[in-house]
GROMACS .gro file of N, CA, C and O in nm:
model
  344
    1UNK      N    1  -0.066   0.969  -2.201
    1UNK     CA    2   0.021   1.084  -2.174
    1UNK      C    3   0.166   1.040  -2.193
    1UNK      O    4   0.211   0.948  -2.128
    2UNK      N    5   0.236   1.106  -2.280
    2UNK     CA    6   0.377   1.074  -2.296
    2UNK      C    7   0.457   1.176  -2.215
    2UNK      O    8   0.416   1.291  -2.200
    3UNK      N    9   0.571   1.130  -2.162
    3UNK     CA   10   0.654   1.218  -2.080
    3UNK      C   11   0.570   1.284  -1.970
    3UNK      O   12   0.573   1.404  -1.950
    4UNK      N   13   0.496   1.204  -1.900
    4UNK     CA   14   0.405   1.255  -1.799
    4UNK      C   15   0.478   1.293  -1.671
    4UNK      O   16   0.555   1.215  -1.618
    5UNK      N   17   0.452   1.413  -1.621
    5UNK     CA   18   0.512   1.459  -1.497
    5UNK      C   19   0.418   1.431  -1.381
    5UNK      O   20   0.301   1.399  -1.400
    6UNK      N   21   0.470   1.447  -1.260
    6UNK     CA   22   0.386   1.427  -1.143
    6UNK      C   23   0.271   1.528  -1.140
    6UNK      O   24   0.161   1.494  -1.102
    7UNK      N   25   0.297   1.650  -1.187
    7UNK     CA   26   0.189   1.749  -1.192
    7UNK      C   27   0.083   1.705  -1.291
    7UNK      O   28  -0.036   1.722  -1.266
    8UNK      N   29   0.122   1.646  -1.403
    8UNK     CA   30   0.025   1.596  -1.500
    8UNK      C   31  -0.063   1.489  -1.436
    8UNK      O   32  -0.184   1.486  -1.458
    9UNK      N   33  -0.003   1.400  -1.357
    9UNK     CA   34  -0.082   1.295  -1.292
    9UNK      C   35  -0.174   1.354  -1.186
    9UNK      O   36  -0.287   1.311  -1.169
   10UNK      N   37  -0.126   1.455  -1.115
   10UNK     CA   38  -0.211   1.524  -1.016
   10UNK      C   39  -0.333   1.582  -1.087
   10UNK      O   40  -0.447   1.562  -1.044
   11UNK      N   41  -0.311   1.650  -1.198
   11UNK     CA   42  -0.419   1.709  -1.276
   11UNK      C   43  -0.512   1.602  -1.330
   11UNK      O   44  -0.634   1.619  -1.328
   12UNK      N   45  -0.457   1.491  -1.375
   12UNK     CA   46  -0.539   1.381  -1.427
   12UNK      C   47  -0.631   1.327  -1.319
   12UNK      O   48  -0.749   1.298  -1.345
   13UNK      N   49  -0.581   1.311  -1.198
   13UNK     CA   50  -0.665   1.263  -1.088
   13UNK      C   51  -0.781   1.358  -1.061
   13UNK      O   52  -0.895   1.314  -1.039
   14UNK      N   53  -0.754   1.487  -1.067
   14UNK     CA   54  -0.860   1.587  -1.049
   14UNK      C   55  -0.964   1.575  -1.160
   14UNK      O   56  -1.085   1.580  -1.134
   15UNK      N   57  -0.918   1.560  -1.280
   15UNK     CA   58  -1.010   1.552  -1.395
   15UNK      C   59  -1.098   1.428  -1.389
   15UNK      O   60  -1.215   1.434  -1.426
   16UNK      N   61  -1.043   1.317  -1.342
   16UNK     CA   62  -1.124   1.196  -1.330
   16UNK      C   63  -1.235   1.217  -1.227
   16UNK      O   64  -1.350   1.177  -1.249
   17UNK      N   65  -1.203   1.279  -1.116
   17UNK     CA   66  -1.308   1.306  -1.017
   17UNK      C   67  -1.418   1.392  -1.078
   17UNK      O   68  -1.536   1.374  -1.049
   18UNK      N   69  -1.381   1.483  -1.164
   18UNK     CA   70  -1.478   1.573  -1.227
   18UNK      C   71  -1.558   1.504  -1.338
   18UNK      O   72  -1.646   1.565  -1.396
   19UNK      N   73  -1.525   1.379  -1.369
   19UNK     CA   74  -1.605   1.304  -1.465
   19UNK      C   75  -1.535   1.258  -1.591
   19UNK      O   76  -1.591   1.181  -1.668
   20UNK      N   77  -1.414   1.304  -1.616
   20UNK     CA   78  -1.341   1.259  -1.735
   20UNK      C   79  -1.296   1.115  -1.716
   20UNK      O   80  -1.258   1.076  -1.605
   21UNK      N   81  -1.303   1.035  -1.821
   21UNK     CA   82  -1.269   0.893  -1.806
   21UNK      C   83  -1.185   0.838  -1.922
   21UNK      O   84  -1.185   0.720  -1.947
   22UNK      N   85  -1.113   0.923  -1.995
   22UNK     CA   86  -1.031   0.871  -2.104
   22UNK      C   87  -0.915   0.790  -2.047
   22UNK      O   88  -0.863   0.822  -1.939
   23UNK      N   89  -0.874   0.685  -2.117
   23UNK     CA   90  -0.770   0.596  -2.064
   23UNK      C   91  -0.639   0.665  -2.025
   23UNK      O   92  -0.573   0.624  -1.931
   24UNK      N   93  -0.603   0.772  -2.095
   24UNK     CA   94  -0.477   0.840  -2.064
   24UNK      C   95  -0.479   0.916  -1.932
   24UNK      O   96  -0.375   0.963  -1.886
   25UNK      N   97  -0.596   0.927  -1.869
   25UNK     CA   98  -0.606   0.997  -1.741
   25UNK      C   99  -0.587   0.906  -1.621
   25UNK      O  100  -0.589   0.953  -1.507
   26UNK      N  101  -0.564   0.778  -1.644
   26UNK     CA  102  -0.543   0.683  -1.535
   26UNK      C  103  -0.396   0.643  -1.529
   26UNK      O  104  -0.337   0.612  -1.632
   27UNK      N  105  -0.338   0.642  -1.410
   27UNK     CA  106  -0.195   0.610  -1.399
   27UNK      C  107  -0.169   0.463  -1.429
   27UNK      O  108  -0.257   0.379  -1.413
   28UNK      N  109  -0.047   0.434  -1.472
   28UNK     CA  110  -0.015   0.294  -1.503
   28UNK      C  111  -0.005   0.208  -1.377
   28UNK      O  112   0.025   0.259  -1.268
   29UNK      N  113  -0.031   0.081  -1.395
   29UNK     CA  114  -0.013  -0.014  -1.285
   29UNK      C  115   0.134  -0.020  -1.247
   29UNK      O  116   0.222   0.000  -1.332
   30UNK      N  117   0.161  -0.048  -1.123
   30UNK     CA  118   0.296  -0.068  -1.070
   30UNK      C  119   0.386   0.055  -1.083
   30UNK      O  120   0.508   0.041  -1.086
   31UNK      N  121   0.328   0.173  -1.089
   31UNK     CA  122   0.406   0.297  -1.091
   31UNK      C  123   0.364   0.379  -0.968
   31UNK      O  124   0.271   0.460  -0.974
   32UNK      N  125   0.432   0.353  -0.858
   32UNK     CA  126   0.395   0.414  -0.730
   32UNK      C  127   0.396   0.566  -0.734
   32UNK      O  128   0.307   0.631  -0.679
   33UNK      N  129   0.495   0.626  -0.801
   33UNK     CA  130   0.505   0.772  -0.804
   33UNK      C  131   0.387   0.833  -0.880
   33UNK      O  132   0.326   0.929  -0.832
   34UNK      N  133   0.356   0.780  -0.995
   34UNK     CA  134   0.243   0.832  -1.073
   34UNK      C  135   0.112   0.810  -0.998
   34UNK      O  136   0.026   0.899  -0.994
   35UNK      N  137   0.096   0.694  -0.936
   35UNK     CA  138  -0.027   0.664  -0.864
   35UNK      C  139  -0.046   0.755  -0.743
   35UNK      O  140  -0.157   0.801  -0.716
   36UNK      N  141   0.061   0.785  -0.672
   36UNK     CA  142   0.049   0.876  -0.556
   36UNK      C  143   0.011   1.016  -0.601
   36UNK      O  144  -0.073   1.081  -0.538
   37UNK      N  145   0.073   1.063  -0.709
   37UNK     CA  146   0.040   1.197  -0.760
   37UNK      C  147  -0.106   1.200  -0.808
   37UNK      O  148  -0.179   1.297  -0.781
   38UNK      N  149  -0.149   1.095  -0.876
   38UNK     CA  150  -0.286   1.087  -0.925
   38UNK      C  151  -0.384   1.087  -0.807
   38UNK      O  152  -0.483   1.159  -0.808
   39UNK      N  153  -0.354   1.005  -0.708
   39UNK     CA  154  -0.441   0.995  -0.591
   39UNK      C  155  -0.447   1.127  -0.516
   39UNK      O  156  -0.553   1.168  -0.467
   40UNK      N  157  -0.337   1.199  -0.508
   40UNK     CA  158  -0.335   1.330  -0.443
   40UNK      C  159  -0.424   1.429  -0.519
   40UNK      O  160  -0.497   1.507  -0.458
   41UNK      N  161  -0.418   1.426  -0.651
   41UNK     CA  162  -0.503   1.514  -0.730
   41UNK      C  163  -0.650   1.480  -0.714
   41UNK      O  164  -0.735   1.569  -0.700
   42UNK      N  165  -0.680   1.351  -0.714
   42UNK     CA  166  -0.817   1.306  -0.695
   42UNK      C  167  -0.869   1.350  -0.558
   42UNK      O  168  -0.976   1.408  -0.547
   43UNK      N  169  -0.790   1.326  -0.455
   43UNK     CA  170  -0.830   1.362  -0.319
   43UNK      C  171  -0.841   1.513  -0.302
   43UNK      O  172  -0.932   1.562  -0.233
   44UNK      N  173  -0.750   1.587  -0.362
   44UNK     CA  174  -0.757   1.733  -0.353
   44UNK      C  175  -0.883   1.788  -0.417
   44UNK      O  176  -0.949   1.876  -0.361
   45UNK      N  177  -0.918   1.735  -0.532
   45UNK     CA  178  -1.041   1.778  -0.599
   45UNK      C  179  -1.163   1.738  -0.516
   45UNK      O  180  -1.260   1.815  -0.506
   46UNK      N  181  -1.158   1.620  -0.457
   46UNK     CA  182  -1.270   1.576  -0.373
   46UNK      C  183  -1.287   1.671  -0.254
   46UNK      O  184  -1.398   1.707  -0.218
   47UNK      N  185  -1.176   1.712  -0.192
   47UNK     CA  186  -1.182   1.799  -0.074
   47UNK      C  187  -1.239   1.936  -0.108
   47UNK      O  188  -1.300   2.000  -0.022
   48UNK      N  189  -1.223   1.981  -0.230
   48UNK     CA  190  -1.271   2.112  -0.270
   48UNK      C  191  -1.419   2.114  -0.306
   48UNK      O  192  -1.479   2.220  -0.311
   49UNK      N  193  -1.476   1.999  -0.334
   49UNK     CA  194  -1.616   1.998  -0.376
   49UNK      C  195  -1.708   1.981  -0.256
   49UNK      O  196  -1.669   1.930  -0.153
   50UNK      N  197  -1.829   2.025  -0.274
   50UNK     CA  198  -1.926   2.008  -0.166
   50UNK      C  199  -2.008   1.884  -0.195
   50UNK      O  200  -2.032   1.847  -0.308
   51UNK      N  201  -2.047   1.819  -0.090
   51UNK     CA  202  -2.128   1.699  -0.105
   51UNK      C  203  -2.101   1.604   0.010
   51UNK      O  204  -2.011   1.624   0.091
   52UNK      N  205  -2.184   1.501   0.016
   52UNK     CA  206  -2.174   1.406   0.125
   52UNK      C  207  -2.109   1.275   0.087
   52UNK      O  208  -2.095   1.187   0.172
   53UNK      N  209  -2.070   1.258  -0.040
   53UNK     CA  210  -2.012   1.132  -0.083
   53UNK      C  211  -1.873   1.113  -0.022
   53UNK      O  212  -1.786   1.198  -0.038
   54UNK      N  213  -1.852   1.003   0.049
   54UNK     CA  214  -1.719   0.976   0.103
   54UNK      C  215  -1.615   0.962  -0.009
   54UNK      O  216  -1.648   0.915  -0.119
   55UNK      N  217  -1.493   1.002   0.018
   55UNK     CA  218  -1.387   0.994  -0.082
   55UNK      C  219  -1.368   0.851  -0.133
   55UNK      O  220  -1.345   0.829  -0.252
   56UNK      N  221  -1.380   0.755  -0.043
   56UNK     CA  222  -1.362   0.615  -0.083
   56UNK      C  223  -1.467   0.573  -0.185
   56UNK      O  224  -1.437   0.504  -0.281
   57UNK      N  225  -1.591   0.618  -0.165
   57UNK     CA  226  -1.698   0.584  -0.259
   57UNK      C  227  -1.675   0.650  -0.394
   57UNK      O  228  -1.700   0.590  -0.500
   58UNK      N  229  -1.628   0.774  -0.393
   58UNK     CA  230  -1.598   0.844  -0.518
   58UNK      C  231  -1.486   0.773  -0.594
   58UNK      O  232  -1.492   0.760  -0.717
   59UNK      N  233  -1.386   0.725  -0.521
   59UNK     CA  234  -1.275   0.654  -0.584
   59UNK      C  235  -1.322   0.523  -0.647
   59UNK      O  236  -1.288   0.493  -0.761
   60UNK      N  237  -1.402   0.448  -0.575
   60UNK     CA  238  -1.454   0.321  -0.626
   60UNK      C  239  -1.537   0.347  -0.752
   60UNK      O  240  -1.523   0.275  -0.852
   61UNK      N  241  -1.622   0.448  -0.750
   61UNK     CA  242  -1.705   0.479  -0.867
   61UNK      C  243  -1.620   0.521  -0.987
   61UNK      O  244  -1.646   0.479  -1.100
   62UNK      N  245  -1.519   0.603  -0.962
   62UNK     CA  246  -1.434   0.652  -1.071
   62UNK      C  247  -1.352   0.540  -1.136
   62UNK      O  248  -1.317   0.549  -1.254
   63UNK      N  249  -1.322   0.437  -1.058
   63UNK     CA  250  -1.238   0.329  -1.110
   63UNK      C  251  -1.318   0.204  -1.146
   63UNK      O  252  -1.260   0.095  -1.155
   64UNK      N  253  -1.447   0.221  -1.169
   64UNK     CA  254  -1.529   0.108  -1.213
   64UNK      C  255  -1.469   0.049  -1.340
   64UNK      O  256  -1.434   0.120  -1.434
   65UNK      N  257  -1.450  -0.081  -1.339
   65UNK     CA  258  -1.390  -0.149  -1.454
   65UNK      C  259  -1.239  -0.153  -1.451
   65UNK      O  260  -1.177  -0.204  -1.544
   66UNK      N  261  -1.178  -0.099  -1.347
   66UNK     CA  262  -1.032  -0.098  -1.333
   66UNK      C  263  -0.995  -0.157  -1.196
   66UNK      O  264  -0.936  -0.088  -1.113
   67UNK      N  265  -1.030  -0.283  -1.171
   67UNK     CA  266  -1.009  -0.340  -1.037
   67UNK      C  267  -0.862  -0.347  -0.995
   67UNK      O  268  -0.831  -0.327  -0.877
   68UNK      N  269  -0.771  -0.374  -1.086
   68UNK     CA  270  -0.629  -0.383  -1.049
   68UNK      C  271  -0.577  -0.246  -1.005
   68UNK      O  272  -0.504  -0.235  -0.907
   69UNK      N  273  -0.616  -0.141  -1.078
   69UNK     CA  274  -0.573  -0.007  -1.041
   69UNK      C  275  -0.637   0.034  -0.909
   69UNK      O  276  -0.569   0.091  -0.822
   70UNK      N  277  -0.764   0.005  -0.891
   70UNK     CA  278  -0.829   0.036  -0.764
   70UNK      C  279  -0.758  -0.032  -0.648
   70UNK      O  280  -0.730   0.032  -0.546
   71UNK      N  281  -0.723  -0.157  -0.663
   71UNK     CA  282  -0.653  -0.231  -0.557
   71UNK      C  283  -0.519  -0.164  -0.524
   71UNK      O  284  -0.486  -0.144  -0.408
   72UNK      N  285  -0.443  -0.127  -0.627
   72UNK     CA  286  -0.313  -0.064  -0.601
   72UNK      C  287  -0.329   0.074  -0.538
   72UNK      O  288  -0.256   0.108  -0.445
   73UNK      N  289  -0.423   0.153  -0.587
   73UNK     CA  290  -0.444   0.285  -0.528
   73UNK      C  291  -0.493   0.274  -0.384
   73UNK      O  292  -0.454   0.353  -0.298
   74UNK      N  293  -0.578   0.177  -0.359
   74UNK     CA  294  -0.630   0.157  -0.224
   74UNK      C  295  -0.515   0.128  -0.127
   74UNK      O  296  -0.512   0.178  -0.015
   75UNK      N  297  -0.420   0.046  -0.172
   75UNK     CA  298  -0.306   0.012  -0.087
   75UNK      C  299  -0.215   0.133  -0.063
   75UNK      O  300  -0.149   0.141   0.040
   76UNK      N  301  -0.212   0.228  -0.154
   76UNK     CA  302  -0.127   0.346  -0.140
   76UNK      C  303  -0.193   0.456  -0.058
   76UNK      O  304  -0.126   0.543  -0.004
   77UNK      N  305  -0.327   0.457  -0.052
   77UNK     CA  306  -0.395   0.568   0.013
   77UNK      C  307  -0.498   0.523   0.114
   77UNK      O  308  -0.464   0.496   0.229
   78UNK      N  309  -0.625   0.515   0.073
   78UNK     CA  310  -0.734   0.489   0.169
   78UNK      C  311  -0.715   0.362   0.252
   78UNK      O  312  -0.757   0.359   0.367
   79UNK      N  313  -0.655   0.261   0.198
   79UNK     CA  314  -0.635   0.137   0.272
   79UNK      C  315  -0.541   0.152   0.390
   79UNK      O  316  -0.538   0.068   0.480
   80UNK      N  317  -0.463   0.259   0.392
   80UNK     CA  318  -0.369   0.283   0.502
   80UNK      C  319  -0.429   0.369   0.613
   80UNK      O  320  -0.368   0.390   0.715
   81UNK      N  321  -0.550   0.420   0.591
   81UNK     CA  322  -0.612   0.509   0.688
   81UNK      C  323  -0.688   0.426   0.791
   81UNK      O  324  -0.770   0.343   0.756
   82UNK      N  325  -0.659   0.451   0.917
   82UNK     CA  326  -0.730   0.382   1.023
   82UNK      C  327  -0.876   0.424   1.022
   82UNK      O  328  -0.907   0.541   1.009
   83UNK      N  329  -0.965   0.329   1.035
   83UNK     CA  330  -1.108   0.357   1.028
   83UNK      C  331  -1.169   0.382   1.166
   83UNK      O  332  -1.285   0.413   1.177
   84UNK      N  333  -1.094   0.369   1.272
   84UNK     CA  334  -1.147   0.387   1.406
   84UNK      C  335  -1.091   0.514   1.468
   84UNK      O  336  -0.971   0.538   1.463
   85UNK      N  337  -1.178   0.595   1.526
   85UNK     CA  338  -1.135   0.718   1.590
   85UNK      C  339  -1.127   0.704   1.741
   85UNK      O  340  -1.102   0.800   1.810
   86UNK      N  341  -1.149   0.584   1.794
   86UNK     CA  342  -1.148   0.568   1.939
   86UNK      C  343  -1.008   0.551   1.994
   86UNK      O  344  -0.913   0.530   1.929
   0.00000   0.00000   0.00000
């Protein structure tokens, strides 16, 4: 994606959750703004779908083969969520 806007990254995150996997749909490494927008789109699409798959599992599956991107996205989103409700 050239001249990619935050809305484009949001849309790309949604499309990846829906099954698209072309390289241009994944945000670049070390670009916090693009990664946050992408993660928001992915999470938004996940919230709208029905099913029992946890968002974290869907993210791991979608980023198979992209460990560096998964690590960075995890640090920006799911890794910051407390896992204990007590």
